PDB file of C-alpha atoms in Angstrom:
ATOM      1  CA  MET A   2       5.773 -28.706   7.772  1.00 51.00           C
ATOM      2  CA  ALA A   3       7.931 -27.573  10.669  1.00 48.00           C
ATOM      3  CA  SER A   4       6.529 -28.036  14.168  1.00 49.00           C
ATOM      4  CA  THR A   5       6.204 -25.077  16.540  1.00 51.00           C
ATOM      5  CA  THR A   6       9.226 -26.065  18.617  1.00 52.00           C
ATOM      6  CA  GLU A   7      11.393 -26.327  15.518  1.00 53.00           C
ATOM      7  CA  THR A   8      10.250 -22.912  14.392  1.00 51.00           C
ATOM      8  CA  LYS A   9      11.277 -21.463  17.733  1.00 57.00           C
ATOM      9  CA  GLN A  10      14.731 -22.971  17.435  1.00 73.00           C
ATOM     10  CA  LYS A  11      15.341 -21.540  13.999  1.00 85.00           C
ATOM     11  CA  LYS A  12      18.074 -18.965  13.903  1.00 91.00           C
ATOM     12  CA  MET A  13      16.788 -15.593  12.872  1.00 95.00           C
ATOM     13  CA  LEU A  14      18.446 -12.563  11.305  1.00 95.00           C
ATOM     14  CA  ILE A  15      17.413  -8.953  11.190  1.00 97.00           C
ATOM     15  CA  LEU A  16      17.968  -7.071   7.948  1.00 97.00           C
ATOM     16  CA  LYS A  17      17.860  -3.298   8.021  1.00 97.00           C
ATOM     17  CA  SER A  18      17.125  -1.443   4.808  1.00 96.00           C
ATOM     18  CA  ALA A  19      18.653   1.857   3.662  1.00 95.00           C
ATOM     19  CA  ASP A  20      15.469   3.588   4.746  1.00 94.00           C
ATOM     20  CA  ASN A  21      15.711   2.037   8.230  1.00 96.00           C
ATOM     21  CA  ASP A  22      12.995  -0.622   8.057  1.00 97.00           C
ATOM     22  CA  GLU A  23      13.857  -3.866   9.799  1.00 97.00           C
ATOM     23  CA  PHE A  24      12.902  -7.325   8.602  1.00 97.00           C
ATOM     24  CA  GLU A  25      13.284 -10.565  10.506  1.00 97.00           C
ATOM     25  CA  ILE A  26      14.071 -13.590   8.358  1.00 96.00           C
ATOM     26  CA  GLU A  27      15.352 -17.093   8.949  1.00 96.00           C
ATOM     27  CA  GLU A  28      19.090 -17.447   8.703  1.00 95.00           C
ATOM     28  CA  SER A  29      18.689 -20.292   6.207  1.00 94.00           C
ATOM     29  CA  VAL A  30      16.740 -17.929   3.930  1.00 96.00           C
ATOM     30  CA  GLY A  31      19.219 -15.065   4.279  1.00 96.00           C
ATOM     31  CA  VAL A  32      22.409 -17.011   3.568  1.00 96.00           C
ATOM     32  CA  GLN A  33      21.438 -17.445  -0.081  1.00 96.00           C
ATOM     33  CA  SER A  34      22.973 -13.980  -0.271  1.00 97.00           C
ATOM     34  CA  GLU A  35      26.780 -14.250  -0.197  1.00 97.00           C
ATOM     35  CA  THR A  36      26.993 -10.845   1.485  1.00 96.00           C
ATOM     36  CA  ILE A  37      24.677 -11.934   4.302  1.00 96.00           C
ATOM     37  CA  LYS A  38      26.338 -15.348   4.515  1.00 96.00           C
ATOM     38  CA  ASN A  39      29.748 -13.773   5.110  1.00 96.00           C
ATOM     39  CA  LEU A  40      28.341 -11.606   7.890  1.00 95.00           C
ATOM     40  CA  VAL A  41      26.550 -14.577   9.477  1.00 95.00           C
ATOM     41  CA  GLU A  42      29.778 -16.583   9.416  1.00 95.00           C
ATOM     42  CA  ASP A  43      31.399 -13.711  11.301  1.00 95.00           C
ATOM     43  CA  GLY A  44      28.699 -14.021  13.949  1.00 93.00           C
ATOM     44  CA  PHE A  45      26.392 -11.156  12.987  1.00 94.00           C
ATOM     45  CA  THR A  46      22.622 -11.519  13.399  1.00 94.00           C
ATOM     46  CA  PHE A  47      21.853  -7.872  12.659  1.00 95.00           C
ATOM     47  CA  VAL A  48      22.608  -6.941   9.054  1.00 95.00           C
ATOM     48  CA  PRO A  49      22.412  -3.305   7.946  1.00 95.00           C
ATOM     49  CA  LEU A  50      22.035  -2.964   4.176  1.00 95.00           C
ATOM     50  CA  PRO A  51      22.814   0.689   3.415  1.00 93.00           C
ATOM     51  CA  ASN A  52      22.521   0.156  -0.350  1.00 90.00           C
ATOM     52  CA  VAL A  53      19.188  -1.674  -0.396  1.00 94.00           C
ATOM     53  CA  TYR A  54      15.921   0.218  -0.110  1.00 94.00           C
ATOM     54  CA  THR A  55      12.835  -1.231   1.536  1.00 96.00           C
ATOM     55  CA  LYS A  56      10.874  -1.557  -1.687  1.00 95.00           C
ATOM     56  CA  ALA A  57      13.527  -3.763  -3.286  1.00 95.00           C
ATOM     57  CA  LEU A  58      14.307  -5.583  -0.047  1.00 97.00           C
ATOM     58  CA  ILE A  59      10.687  -6.708   0.376  1.00 97.00           C
ATOM     59  CA  LYS A  60      10.706  -8.238  -3.094  1.00 97.00           C
ATOM     60  CA  ILE A  61      14.101  -9.831  -2.567  1.00 97.00           C
ATOM     61  CA  ILE A  62      13.039 -11.383   0.751  1.00 97.00           C
ATOM     62  CA  ASP A  63      10.008 -12.843  -1.058  1.00 97.00           C
ATOM     63  CA  TYR A  64      12.373 -14.264  -3.661  1.00 97.00           C
ATOM     64  CA  LEU A  65      14.753 -15.730  -1.093  1.00 97.00           C
ATOM     65  CA  LYS A  66      11.901 -17.323   0.876  1.00 96.00           C
ATOM     66  CA  LYS A  67      10.492 -18.896  -2.264  1.00 95.00           C
ATOM     67  CA  HIS A  68      13.848 -20.200  -3.404  1.00 95.00           C
ATOM     68  CA  ALA A  69      14.847 -21.456   0.065  1.00 93.00           C
ATOM     69  CA  ASN A  70      11.958 -23.903  -0.121  1.00 88.00           C
ATOM     70  CA  LYS A  71      12.938 -25.271  -3.476  1.00 86.00           C
ATOM     71  CA  THR A  72      12.136 -28.947  -3.914  1.00 86.00           C
ATOM     72  CA  ASP A  73      11.667 -31.200  -6.908  1.00 83.00           C
ATOM     73  CA  SER A  74       7.907 -30.920  -6.660  1.00 86.00           C
ATOM     74  CA  ASN A  75       7.551 -27.132  -6.687  1.00 89.00           C
ATOM     75  CA  ASP A  76       9.775 -26.491  -9.681  1.00 90.00           C
ATOM     76  CA  GLU A  77       6.873 -25.243 -11.789  1.00 91.00           C
ATOM     77  CA  GLU A  78       5.614 -23.052  -8.972  1.00 93.00           C
ATOM     78  CA  ILE A  79       9.012 -21.367  -8.653  1.00 94.00           C
ATOM     79  CA  LYS A  80       9.234 -20.839 -12.387  1.00 94.00           C
ATOM     80  CA  THR A  81       5.862 -19.085 -12.304  1.00 95.00           C
ATOM     81  CA  PHE A  82       7.002 -17.041  -9.306  1.00 95.00           C
ATOM     82  CA  ASP A  83      10.186 -15.981 -11.117  1.00 96.00           C
ATOM     83  CA  LYS A  84       8.283 -15.025 -14.240  1.00 96.00           C
ATOM     84  CA  ASP A  85       5.975 -12.893 -12.149  1.00 96.00           C
ATOM     85  CA  PHE A  86       8.894 -11.454 -10.197  1.00 97.00           C
ATOM     86  CA  VAL A  87      10.555  -9.933 -13.267  1.00 96.00           C
ATOM     87  CA  ASN A  88       7.276  -8.780 -14.804  1.00 96.00           C
ATOM     88  CA  THR A  89       7.690  -5.213 -13.566  1.00 95.00           C
ATOM     89  CA  THR A  90       8.873  -1.794 -14.731  1.00 94.00           C
ATOM     90  CA  PHE A  91      12.407  -1.129 -15.900  1.00 93.00           C
ATOM     91  CA  ASP A  92      13.001   1.191 -12.960  1.00 92.00           C
ATOM     92  CA  ASP A  93      12.045  -1.590 -10.552  1.00 94.00           C
ATOM     93  CA  LEU A  94      14.321  -4.016 -12.398  1.00 95.00           C
ATOM     94  CA  PHE A  95      17.247  -1.571 -12.118  1.00 94.00           C
ATOM     95  CA  GLU A  96      16.643  -1.128  -8.428  1.00 93.00           C
ATOM     96  CA  LEU A  97      16.419  -4.887  -7.934  1.00 96.00           C
ATOM     97  CA  VAL A  98      19.529  -5.637  -9.969  1.00 95.00           C
ATOM     98  CA  SER A  99      21.513  -3.098  -7.925  1.00 93.00           C
ATOM     99  CA  ALA A 100      20.292  -4.680  -4.715  1.00 95.00           C
ATOM    100  CA  ALA A 101      20.923  -8.237  -5.900  1.00 96.00           C
ATOM    101  CA  ASN A 102      24.409  -7.215  -6.963  1.00 95.00           C
ATOM    102  CA  TYR A 103      25.155  -5.710  -3.553  1.00 95.00           C
ATOM    103  CA  LEU A 104      23.742  -8.784  -1.803  1.00 97.00           C
ATOM    104  CA  HIS A 105      25.597 -11.169  -4.141  1.00 97.00           C
ATOM    105  CA  ILE A 106      22.638 -13.388  -4.982  1.00 97.00           C
ATOM    106  CA  SER A 107      23.956 -14.823  -8.218  1.00 95.00           C
ATOM    107  CA  CYS A 108      20.879 -16.720  -9.450  1.00 95.00           C
ATOM    108  CA  LEU A 109      18.770 -13.584  -8.987  1.00 97.00           C
ATOM    109  CA  MET A 110      21.457 -11.436 -10.650  1.00 96.00           C
ATOM    110  CA  ASN A 111      21.552 -13.709 -13.669  1.00 96.00           C
ATOM    111  CA  MET A 112      17.779 -13.714 -13.977  1.00 97.00           C
ATOM    112  CA  LEU A 113      17.515  -9.912 -13.702  1.00 97.00           C
ATOM    113  CA  CYS A 114      20.371  -9.166 -16.119  1.00 97.00           C
ATOM    114  CA  GLN A 115      18.924 -11.606 -18.640  1.00 96.00           C
ATOM    115  CA  THR A 116      15.471 -10.048 -18.295  1.00 97.00           C
ATOM    116  CA  ILE A 117      16.811  -6.521 -18.827  1.00 96.00           C
ATOM    117  CA  ALA A 118      18.913  -7.642 -21.807  1.00 95.00           C
ATOM    118  CA  ASP A 119      15.955  -9.478 -23.376  1.00 94.00           C
ATOM    119  CA  ARG A 120      13.730  -6.471 -22.920  1.00 94.00           C
ATOM    120  CA  ILE A 121      16.105  -3.878 -24.416  1.00 93.00           C
ATOM    121  CA  LYS A 122      16.989  -6.144 -27.332  1.00 90.00           C
ATOM    122  CA  ASP A 123      15.697  -4.738 -30.641  1.00 87.00           C
ATOM    123  CA  LYS A 124      14.801  -1.392 -29.074  1.00 91.00           C
ATOM    124  CA  SER A 125      15.704   1.810 -30.905  1.00 91.00           C
ATOM    125  CA  PRO A 126      18.532   3.905 -29.406  1.00 90.00           C
ATOM    126  CA  GLU A 127      15.939   6.587 -28.589  1.00 90.00           C
ATOM    127  CA  ALA A 128      13.795   4.097 -26.672  1.00 92.00           C
ATOM    128  CA  VAL A 129      16.817   2.728 -24.780  1.00 92.00           C
ATOM    129  CA  ARG A 130      17.817   6.276 -23.822  1.00 91.00           C
ATOM    130  CA  LYS A 131      14.392   6.893 -22.320  1.00 91.00           C
ATOM    131  CA  ILE A 132      14.318   3.550 -20.541  1.00 91.00           C
ATOM    132  CA  PHE A 133      17.765   4.088 -19.000  1.00 90.00           C
ATOM    133  CA  HIS A 134      17.195   7.826 -18.345  1.00 89.00           C
ATOM    134  CA  ILE A 135      20.255   8.725 -20.393  1.00 88.00           C
ATOM    135  CA  ASN A 136      20.967  12.286 -21.396  1.00 88.00           C
ATOM    136  CA  CYS A 137      22.598  12.205 -24.783  1.00 89.00           C
ATOM    137  CA  ASP A 138      25.697  14.380 -24.593  1.00 89.00           C
ATOM    138  CA  TYR A 139      26.749  13.942 -28.228  1.00 91.00           C
ATOM    139  CA  THR A 140      26.327  16.945 -30.462  1.00 92.00           C
ATOM    140  CA  PRO A 141      23.991  16.219 -33.398  1.00 92.00           C
ATOM    141  CA  GLU A 142      27.077  16.274 -35.650  1.00 92.00           C
ATOM    142  CA  GLU A 143      28.923  13.695 -33.526  1.00 91.00           C
ATOM    143  CA  GLU A 144      25.885  11.425 -33.433  1.00 91.00           C
ATOM    144  CA  ALA A 145      25.398  11.702 -37.186  1.00 90.00           C
ATOM    145  CA  LYS A 146      29.056  10.824 -37.730  1.00 87.00           C
ATOM    146  CA  ILE A 147      28.812   7.619 -35.691  1.00 86.00           C
ATOM    147  CA  ARG A 148      25.598   6.637 -37.399  1.00 86.00           C
ATOM    148  CA  LYS A 149      27.088   7.281 -40.817  1.00 83.00           C
ATOM    149  CA  ALA A 150      30.259   5.324 -40.104  1.00 79.00           C
ATOM    150  CA  ASN A 151      28.202   2.355 -38.936  1.00 78.00           C
ATOM    151  CA  ALA A 152      25.171   2.612 -41.137  1.00 77.00           C
ATOM    152  CA  GLN A 153      24.667  -1.171 -41.176  1.00 73.00           C
ATOM    153  CA  ALA A 154      24.299  -1.278 -37.389  1.00 78.00           C
ATOM    154  CA  PHE A 155      21.608   1.381 -37.259  1.00 82.00           C
ATOM    155  CA  GLU A 156      19.554   0.150 -40.171  1.00 78.00           C
ATOM    156  CA  GLY A 157      16.376  -1.851 -40.044  1.00 76.00           C
ATOM    157  CA  GLN A 158      13.357  -2.045 -37.835  1.00 79.00           C
ATOM    158  CA  PHE A 159      13.616  -1.051 -34.206  1.00 85.00           C
ATOM    159  CA  ASP A 160      11.137  -1.433 -31.412  1.00 88.00           C
ATOM    160  CA  GLU A 161      10.161   2.021 -30.119  1.00 88.00           C
ATOM    161  CA  SER A 162       8.083   0.834 -27.135  1.00 88.00           C
ATOM    162  CA  LEU A 163       9.247   1.609 -23.603  1.00 87.00           C
ATOM    163  CA  ASP A 164       7.953  -1.499 -21.779  1.00 84.00           C
TER     164      ASP A 164
ATOM    165  CA  MET B  17       6.630 -10.119   9.539  1.00 53.00           C
ATOM    166  CA  THR B  18       3.340 -11.129   7.929  1.00 60.00           C
ATOM    167  CA  SER B  19       2.618 -10.553   4.293  1.00 60.00           C
ATOM    168  CA  SER B  20      -0.061  -7.951   5.033  1.00 61.00           C
ATOM    169  CA  GLU B  21       2.439  -5.980   7.097  1.00 60.00           C
ATOM    170  CA  LEU B  22       4.877  -6.250   4.240  1.00 59.00           C
ATOM    171  CA  ARG B  23       2.261  -4.996   1.836  1.00 61.00           C
ATOM    172  CA  ASN B  24       1.482  -1.991   3.994  1.00 59.00           C
ATOM    173  CA  LEU B  25       5.126  -1.115   4.281  1.00 56.00           C
ATOM    174  CA  LYS B  26       5.505  -1.506   0.580  1.00 53.00           C
ATOM    175  CA  LYS B  27       2.674   0.956  -0.028  1.00 52.00           C
ATOM    176  CA  GLN B  28       4.201   3.484   2.324  1.00 50.00           C
ATOM    177  CA  LYS B  29       7.570   3.272   0.700  1.00 47.00           C
ATOM    178  CA  GLU B  30       6.509   3.172  -2.899  1.00 44.00           C
ATOM    179  CA  GLU B  31       6.336   6.923  -3.303  1.00 38.00           C
ATOM    180  CA  ALA B  32       9.567   7.577  -1.475  1.00 39.00           C
ATOM    181  CA  VAL B  33      11.684   5.720  -4.031  1.00 39.00           C
ATOM    182  CA  ASP B  34       9.691   6.657  -7.125  1.00 37.00           C
ATOM    183  CA  ASP B  35      11.916   9.565  -8.053  1.00 36.00           C
ATOM    184  CA  ASP B  36      15.044   7.409  -8.239  1.00 40.00           C
ATOM    185  CA  ASP B  37      16.343   7.647 -11.735  1.00 43.00           C
ATOM    186  CA  GLY B  38      16.730   4.260 -13.282  1.00 43.00           C
ATOM    187  CA  ILE B  39      19.952   2.945 -14.633  1.00 46.00           C
ATOM    188  CA  SER B  40      22.160   5.987 -14.102  1.00 53.00           C
ATOM    189  CA  GLN B  41      22.553   4.633 -10.564  1.00 69.00           C
ATOM    190  CA  LEU B  42      23.951   1.352 -11.891  1.00 84.00           C
ATOM    191  CA  SER B  43      27.710   0.891 -11.937  1.00 88.00           C
ATOM    192  CA  ASP B  44      29.642   0.437 -15.163  1.00 90.00           C
ATOM    193  CA  ALA B  45      30.433  -3.138 -14.105  1.00 92.00           C
ATOM    194  CA  LEU B  46      26.736  -3.923 -13.797  1.00 93.00           C
ATOM    195  CA  LEU B  47      25.915  -2.308 -17.141  1.00 93.00           C
ATOM    196  CA  ILE B  48      28.676  -4.325 -18.799  1.00 93.00           C
ATOM    197  CA  GLN B  49      27.218  -7.502 -17.296  1.00 94.00           C
ATOM    198  CA  ILE B  50      23.859  -6.660 -18.888  1.00 94.00           C
ATOM    199  CA  LEU B  51      25.411  -5.680 -22.230  1.00 94.00           C
ATOM    200  CA  SER B  52      27.328  -8.969 -22.249  1.00 94.00           C
ATOM    201  CA  LEU B  53      24.024 -10.797 -22.636  1.00 94.00           C
ATOM    202  CA  LEU B  54      23.181  -9.003 -25.880  1.00 92.00           C
ATOM    203  CA  PRO B  55      24.325 -10.159 -29.302  1.00 89.00           C
ATOM    204  CA  ILE B  56      27.533  -8.255 -30.066  1.00 86.00           C
ATOM    205  CA  ASP B  57      26.011  -6.169 -32.848  1.00 83.00           C
ATOM    206  CA  GLU B  58      23.236  -5.011 -30.518  1.00 87.00           C
ATOM    207  CA  ALA B  59      25.705  -4.293 -27.743  1.00 89.00           C
ATOM    208  CA  PHE B  60      27.631  -2.210 -30.229  1.00 88.00           C
ATOM    209  CA  THR B  61      24.650   0.031 -31.079  1.00 87.00           C
ATOM    210  CA  ILE B  62      24.697   1.098 -27.406  1.00 88.00           C
ATOM    211  CA  CYS B  63      27.669   3.368 -28.263  1.00 88.00           C
ATOM    212  CA  ILE B  64      25.216   5.862 -29.754  1.00 90.00           C
ATOM    213  CA  LEU B  65      23.421   6.447 -26.434  1.00 91.00           C
ATOM    214  CA  SER B  66      25.868   8.901 -24.839  1.00 90.00           C
ATOM    215  CA  LYS B  67      29.575   9.459 -24.254  1.00 88.00           C
ATOM    216  CA  ARG B  68      29.508   7.394 -21.065  1.00 87.00           C
ATOM    217  CA  TRP B  69      28.158   4.474 -23.065  1.00 88.00           C
ATOM    218  CA  GLN B  70      30.474   4.897 -26.015  1.00 87.00           C
ATOM    219  CA  TYR B  71      33.065   2.405 -24.842  1.00 86.00           C
ATOM    220  CA  LEU B  72      31.106   0.403 -22.257  1.00 89.00           C
ATOM    221  CA  TRP B  73      30.154  -2.212 -24.845  1.00 89.00           C
ATOM    222  CA  THR B  74      33.826  -2.837 -25.677  1.00 89.00           C
ATOM    223  CA  LEU B  75      34.278  -4.474 -22.249  1.00 92.00           C
ATOM    224  CA  VAL B  76      31.660  -7.205 -22.639  1.00 92.00           C
ATOM    225  CA  ASP B  77      32.759 -10.756 -21.850  1.00 91.00           C
ATOM    226  CA  ASN B  78      30.639 -12.542 -24.439  1.00 89.00           C
ATOM    227  CA  PHE B  79      30.862 -12.342 -28.200  1.00 86.00           C
ATOM    228  CA  TYR B  80      27.508 -13.563 -29.514  1.00 85.00           C
ATOM    229  CA  PHE B  81      26.674 -13.101 -33.148  1.00 81.00           C
ATOM    230  CA  THR B  82      23.837 -14.604 -35.134  1.00 76.00           C
ATOM    231  CA  CYS B  83      24.676 -14.320 -38.787  1.00 69.00           C
ATOM    232  CA  ALA B  84      21.760 -14.863 -41.106  1.00 60.00           C
ATOM    233  CA  ASN B  85      24.514 -14.882 -43.645  1.00 48.00           C
ATOM    234  CA  TYR B  86      28.223 -14.372 -43.582  1.00 49.00           C
ATOM    235  CA  SER B  87      28.113 -10.941 -45.183  1.00 54.00           C
ATOM    236  CA  ASP B  88      26.659  -9.558 -41.950  1.00 56.00           C
ATOM    237  CA  ILE B  89      29.728 -10.265 -39.949  1.00 58.00           C
ATOM    238  CA  LYS B  90      31.991  -9.338 -42.823  1.00 57.00           C
ATOM    239  CA  SER B  91      30.452  -5.883 -42.849  1.00 59.00           C
ATOM    240  CA  TYR B  92      31.573  -5.451 -39.240  1.00 60.00           C
ATOM    241  CA  THR B  93      35.063  -6.776 -39.605  1.00 54.00           C
ATOM    242  CA  GLY B  94      35.669  -5.447 -43.107  1.00 48.00           C
ATOM    243  CA  GLU B  95      38.322  -3.091 -44.371  1.00 45.00           C
ATOM    244  CA  ARG B  96      38.410   0.569 -43.557  1.00 42.00           C
ATOM    245  CA  LEU B  97      37.016   2.753 -46.287  1.00 41.00           C
ATOM    246  CA  ASP B  98      39.849   5.031 -47.300  1.00 42.00           C
ATOM    247  CA  ASP B  99      37.853   8.147 -47.995  1.00 43.00           C
ATOM    248  CA  GLU B 100      36.164   8.031 -44.617  1.00 44.00           C
ATOM    249  CA  GLU B 101      39.222   7.216 -42.595  1.00 44.00           C
ATOM    250  CA  ASP B 102      39.979  10.778 -41.540  1.00 44.00           C
ATOM    251  CA  SER B 103      36.488  11.824 -40.639  1.00 43.00           C
ATOM    252  CA  CYS B 104      35.948   8.735 -38.515  1.00 41.00           C
ATOM    253  CA  ARG B 105      39.306   8.335 -36.873  1.00 42.00           C
ATOM    254  CA  ASP B 106      37.987   9.672 -33.573  1.00 41.00           C
ATOM    255  CA  TYR B 107      35.437   6.918 -33.313  1.00 39.00           C
ATOM    256  CA  HIS B 108      37.389   3.882 -34.543  1.00 39.00           C
ATOM    257  CA  GLN B 109      34.161   2.599 -35.852  1.00 41.00           C
ATOM    258  CA  ILE B 110      34.591   1.611 -39.444  1.00 46.00           C
ATOM    259  CA  ASN B 111      35.676  -1.667 -37.958  1.00 60.00           C
ATOM    260  CA  PRO B 112      33.879  -1.458 -34.617  1.00 66.00           C
ATOM    261  CA  PHE B 113      34.968  -4.875 -33.388  1.00 71.00           C
ATOM    262  CA  ALA B 114      38.563  -3.673 -33.509  1.00 71.00           C
ATOM    263  CA  THR B 115      37.795  -1.569 -30.427  1.00 76.00           C
ATOM    264  CA  LEU B 116      36.617  -4.581 -28.388  1.00 80.00           C
ATOM    265  CA  SER B 117      38.717  -5.322 -25.351  1.00 83.00           C
ATOM    266  CA  LYS B 118      40.034  -8.693 -26.495  1.00 82.00           C
ATOM    267  CA  ASN B 119      41.074  -9.709 -22.981  1.00 84.00           C
ATOM    268  CA  SER B 120      37.518  -9.503 -21.651  1.00 86.00           C
ATOM    269  CA  ILE B 121      35.963 -12.007 -24.025  1.00 86.00           C
ATOM    270  CA  CYS B 122      35.408 -15.436 -22.423  1.00 88.00           C
ATOM    271  CA  ASN B 123      32.617 -16.837 -24.552  1.00 88.00           C
ATOM    272  CA  PHE B 124      32.461 -16.781 -28.319  1.00 85.00           C
ATOM    273  CA  GLU B 125      29.349 -17.860 -30.213  1.00 85.00           C
ATOM    274  CA  LEU B 126      28.598 -17.640 -33.891  1.00 81.00           C
ATOM    275  CA  LEU B 127      25.105 -18.871 -34.692  1.00 80.00           C
ATOM    276  CA  ASP B 128      23.341 -19.620 -37.967  1.00 76.00           C
ATOM    277  CA  LEU B 129      26.463 -19.453 -40.006  1.00 71.00           C
ATOM    278  CA  ALA B 130      25.433 -20.306 -43.538  1.00 69.00           C
ATOM    279  CA  LYS B 131      26.794 -23.524 -45.016  1.00 65.00           C
ATOM    280  CA  GLY B 132      29.876 -22.951 -47.129  1.00 61.00           C
ATOM    281  CA  ASP B 133      30.930 -19.919 -45.129  1.00 57.00           C
ATOM    282  CA  ASP B 134      32.709 -22.074 -42.575  1.00 54.00           C
ATOM    283  CA  MET B 135      35.791 -22.136 -44.764  1.00 52.00           C
ATOM    284  CA  ASP B 136      35.825 -18.360 -44.963  1.00 58.00           C
ATOM    285  CA  LEU B 137      35.733 -18.276 -41.186  1.00 59.00           C
ATOM    286  CA  LEU B 138      39.466 -18.888 -41.211  1.00 53.00           C
ATOM    287  CA  SER B 139      39.958 -15.482 -42.753  1.00 56.00           C
ATOM    288  CA  LEU B 140      38.224 -13.960 -39.720  1.00 58.00           C
ATOM    289  CA  VAL B 141      40.573 -15.499 -37.204  1.00 54.00           C
ATOM    290  CA  PRO B 142      43.055 -12.602 -37.081  1.00 53.00           C
ATOM    291  CA  SER B 143      40.158 -10.317 -36.094  1.00 61.00           C
ATOM    292  CA  PHE B 144      39.278 -12.553 -33.177  1.00 67.00           C
ATOM    293  CA  VAL B 145      42.275 -13.151 -30.994  1.00 75.00           C
ATOM    294  CA  PHE B 146      40.874 -13.452 -27.511  1.00 81.00           C
ATOM    295  CA  PRO B 147      43.543 -14.533 -24.991  1.00 84.00           C
ATOM    296  CA  ASN B 148      41.064 -15.427 -22.245  1.00 86.00           C
ATOM    297  CA  LEU B 149      38.586 -17.356 -24.335  1.00 85.00           C
ATOM    298  CA  LYS B 150      37.003 -20.289 -22.480  1.00 88.00           C
ATOM    299  CA  ASN B 151      34.071 -21.375 -24.622  1.00 88.00           C
ATOM    300  CA  VAL B 152      33.600 -21.380 -28.357  1.00 86.00           C
ATOM    301  CA  LYS B 153      30.388 -22.369 -30.070  1.00 86.00           C
ATOM    302  CA  ILE B 154      29.845 -22.172 -33.794  1.00 81.00           C
ATOM    303  CA  VAL B 155      26.548 -23.374 -35.209  1.00 81.00           C
ATOM    304  CA  ILE B 156      26.229 -23.833 -38.939  1.00 77.00           C
ATOM    305  CA  SER B 157      22.667 -23.642 -40.202  1.00 74.00           C
ATOM    306  CA  PRO B 158      21.560 -26.712 -42.196  1.00 71.00           C
ATOM    307  CA  GLU B 159      20.502 -24.792 -45.272  1.00 62.00           C
TER     308      GLU B 159
END
């Protein structure tokens, strides 16, 4: 545990979200993000993040704090944290993956992309459309043509659930 | 900031961002990164979603395929059917893998290849010329 004097000496950063909320975090926590690290190396202590909304930023700060304190002994704890972290709605995952991409936090990016891929695997095209909020702009004839030409790819059992 | 403050803020902001519409805000590059983690046949089925998605899957950087048996992959790389050639020319999808961007592929994995089919694999090679390939993994199932 850090003593009070050490805590006082810790370098702090202020992150400002797209919706203008400010968060103070330790520099050592923030620099896990390549984007923040580059700014810190250029001497910035105030970091505006115009592409990251507060809701995602709060979760990402939680993630960074947890992962900054990674040791051999809390490996299991972090695994549980990560599992919990990605156990959310698709819309939240999309928001988080956008933010993680902008912040260049590669371990978080990998985890989020893998989670999204795992969760859309085996889903029917109709379910994936709903999940991704896609408006199908094929005419019914065009869609039928693609399906017919690739019948083997669209055969079999699909998962219709949206979670 | 304490965790209770964070929680309060979170509550306040939750509604404000609720109307954001999911993945349409994600860039093509990000979508391709996600599609790259799917087996290639699943990534391919994404082409049916909409016109924007029609060719996204062709830019994936991984080629993962789990073949329960060899005929699966053959059905994807097989010959064009003559009588359907005209009607499907617009979609290039009788042989969908032919539309893959060969330069993008870095990792190639064939899993569960049935025993005996490994020899036939040689006949597939012309379909899979990937200039930037870094990793190849082929797993032959024991039985």
